[in-house]
CSV table of C-alpha atoms in Angstrom, one decimal:
chain,number,residue,atom,x,y,z
A,1,MET,CA,107.7,101.0,73.0
A,2,SER,CA,106.1,99.5,75.5
A,3,GLY,CA,105.5,95.5,75.6
A,4,SER,CA,101.7,95.9,75.6
A,5,SER,CA,100.0,97.1,72.9
A,6,SER,CA,96.3,98.4,73.3
A,7,LYS,CA,93.3,98.0,71.1
A,8,PRO,CA,89.7,100.0,70.7
A,9,ILE,CA,87.3,98.3,72.9
A,10,LEU,CA,84.0,97.6,70.6
A,11,PRO,CA,80.7,97.3,71.7
A,12,THR,CA,80.8,93.3,70.9
A,13,ASP,CA,83.8,92.8,73.1
A,14,ILE,CA,82.0,94.1,76.0
A,15,LYS,CA,80.5,91.2,78.3
A,16,THR,CA,78.5,91.9,81.4
A,17,SER,CA,78.0,88.3,82.4
A,18,GLY,CA,81.4,87.0,81.0
A,19,GLU,CA,79.9,84.8,77.8
A,20,SER,CA,78.1,86.5,75.0
A,21,HIS,CA,74.5,85.2,73.5
A,22,ARG,CA,74.1,85.1,69.6
A,23,ILE,CA,71.0,84.0,67.7
A,24,SER,CA,71.2,83.0,63.8
A,25,LEU,CA,68.0,81.6,62.1
A,26,LEU,CA,68.2,80.5,58.9
A,27,ASP,CA,64.8,80.7,56.6
A,28,ARG,CA,63.2,80.1,60.0
A,29,THR,CA,63.8,76.2,59.9
A,30,GLN,CA,67.3,76.2,61.4
A,31,LEU,CA,68.1,78.2,65.0
A,32,GLN,CA,71.6,78.4,66.0
A,33,ILE,CA,72.1,79.8,69.8
A,34,SER,CA,75.2,80.4,72.1
A,35,GLY,CA,75.1,81.7,75.4
A,36,VAL,CA,72.9,78.6,76.4
A,37,CYS,CA,73.2,77.4,80.4
A,38,GLU,CA,70.2,75.3,80.6
A,39,VAL,CA,67.5,73.5,79.0
A,40,ILE,CA,64.4,74.0,81.0
A,41,SER,CA,61.6,72.2,78.8
A,42,PHE,CA,61.3,70.6,75.4
A,43,ASP,CA,58.7,69.5,73.1
A,44,GLU,CA,57.8,69.6,69.2
A,45,ASP,CA,56.1,73.4,69.7
A,46,ALA,CA,57.9,74.9,72.4
A,47,VAL,CA,61.4,75.0,73.7
A,48,MET,CA,62.3,77.1,76.9
A,49,LEU,CA,66.2,77.9,77.7
A,50,ARG,CA,68.0,79.7,80.1
A,51,THR,CA,70.8,82.0,78.8
A,52,VAL,CA,73.0,84.4,79.5
A,53,CYS,CA,70.6,87.1,78.8
A,54,GLY,CA,67.7,85.8,80.6
A,55,THR,CA,64.6,83.1,79.8
A,56,MET,CA,63.9,82.4,76.1
A,57,LYS,CA,61.3,80.9,75.1
A,58,ILE,CA,61.0,79.4,71.0
A,59,GLU,CA,57.9,78.6,69.7
A,60,GLY,CA,57.1,76.5,66.6
A,61,SER,CA,56.3,73.1,65.1
A,62,ALA,CA,58.0,69.8,64.4
A,63,MET,CA,61.0,71.1,66.4
A,64,HIS,CA,64.0,69.1,67.3
A,65,VAL,CA,67.3,69.4,68.8
A,66,SER,CA,70.2,68.5,66.1
A,67,ALA,CA,73.1,69.6,68.1
A,68,LEU,CA,73.6,70.9,72.0
A,69,ASN,CA,77.1,71.4,74.2
A,70,ILE,CA,75.6,72.9,77.4
A,71,ASP,CA,79.6,72.9,78.4
A,72,ARG,CA,79.9,75.5,75.3
A,73,GLY,CA,77.1,76.7,75.6
A,74,GLU,CA,75.7,76.2,72.1
A,75,LEU,CA,72.5,74.5,70.6
A,76,ILE,CA,71.3,73.8,67.2
A,77,LEU,CA,67.2,73.8,66.4
A,78,ASP,CA,65.7,72.5,63.3
A,79,GLY,CA,62.1,72.8,62.7
A,80,ARG,CA,59.7,75.4,62.2
A,81,VAL,CA,60.4,78.4,64.5
A,82,ASP,CA,57.3,81.0,64.7
A,83,GLY,CA,58.5,83.0,67.7
A,84,ILE,CA,61.2,84.1,69.9
A,85,SER,CA,60.6,86.0,72.9
A,86,TYR,CA,62.6,86.5,76.4
A,87,GLU,CA,61.3,86.7,79.9
A,88,SER,CA,63.3,89.0,82.2
A,89,ASP,CA,64.4,86.8,85.2
A,90,GLY,CA,62.8,87.8,88.4
A,91,ILE,CA,60.8,90.6,87.0
A,92,ALA,CA,57.2,90.1,86.6
A,93,LYS,CA,55.7,90.3,83.3
A,94,SER,CA,53.0,93.2,83.0
A,95,GLY,CA,51.0,94.9,79.7
A,96,PHE,CA,49.9,93.2,76.3
A,97,TRP,CA,53.1,91.4,75.6
A,98,GLY,CA,53.4,90.0,79.2
A,99,ARG,CA,49.7,88.7,79.2
A,100,LEU,CA,49.9,87.2,75.4
A,101,PHE,CA,53.5,85.6,76.1
A,102,GLY,CA,53.0,84.7,80.0
């Protein structure tokens, strides 16, 4: 038997950017995000992040960052989360949803 073993490649093992992006929302009051590259803007009603999957917009109220580690790409946000959307970086938005969230 050879010294190397092979294991099946699962869809979660394939990463296009070298990092994974995960979102976990608990009761619409605590949002945990991985794959965060940069916090673009932040206030109590909206947060804009650059993630490994594109620009992310989080809308809500009374939001505040309870933990941020850019080196590890992790963010924890507390407050009421009303919506999460993504922008395709470099691609113009069009259609109803693009005008609504643009």
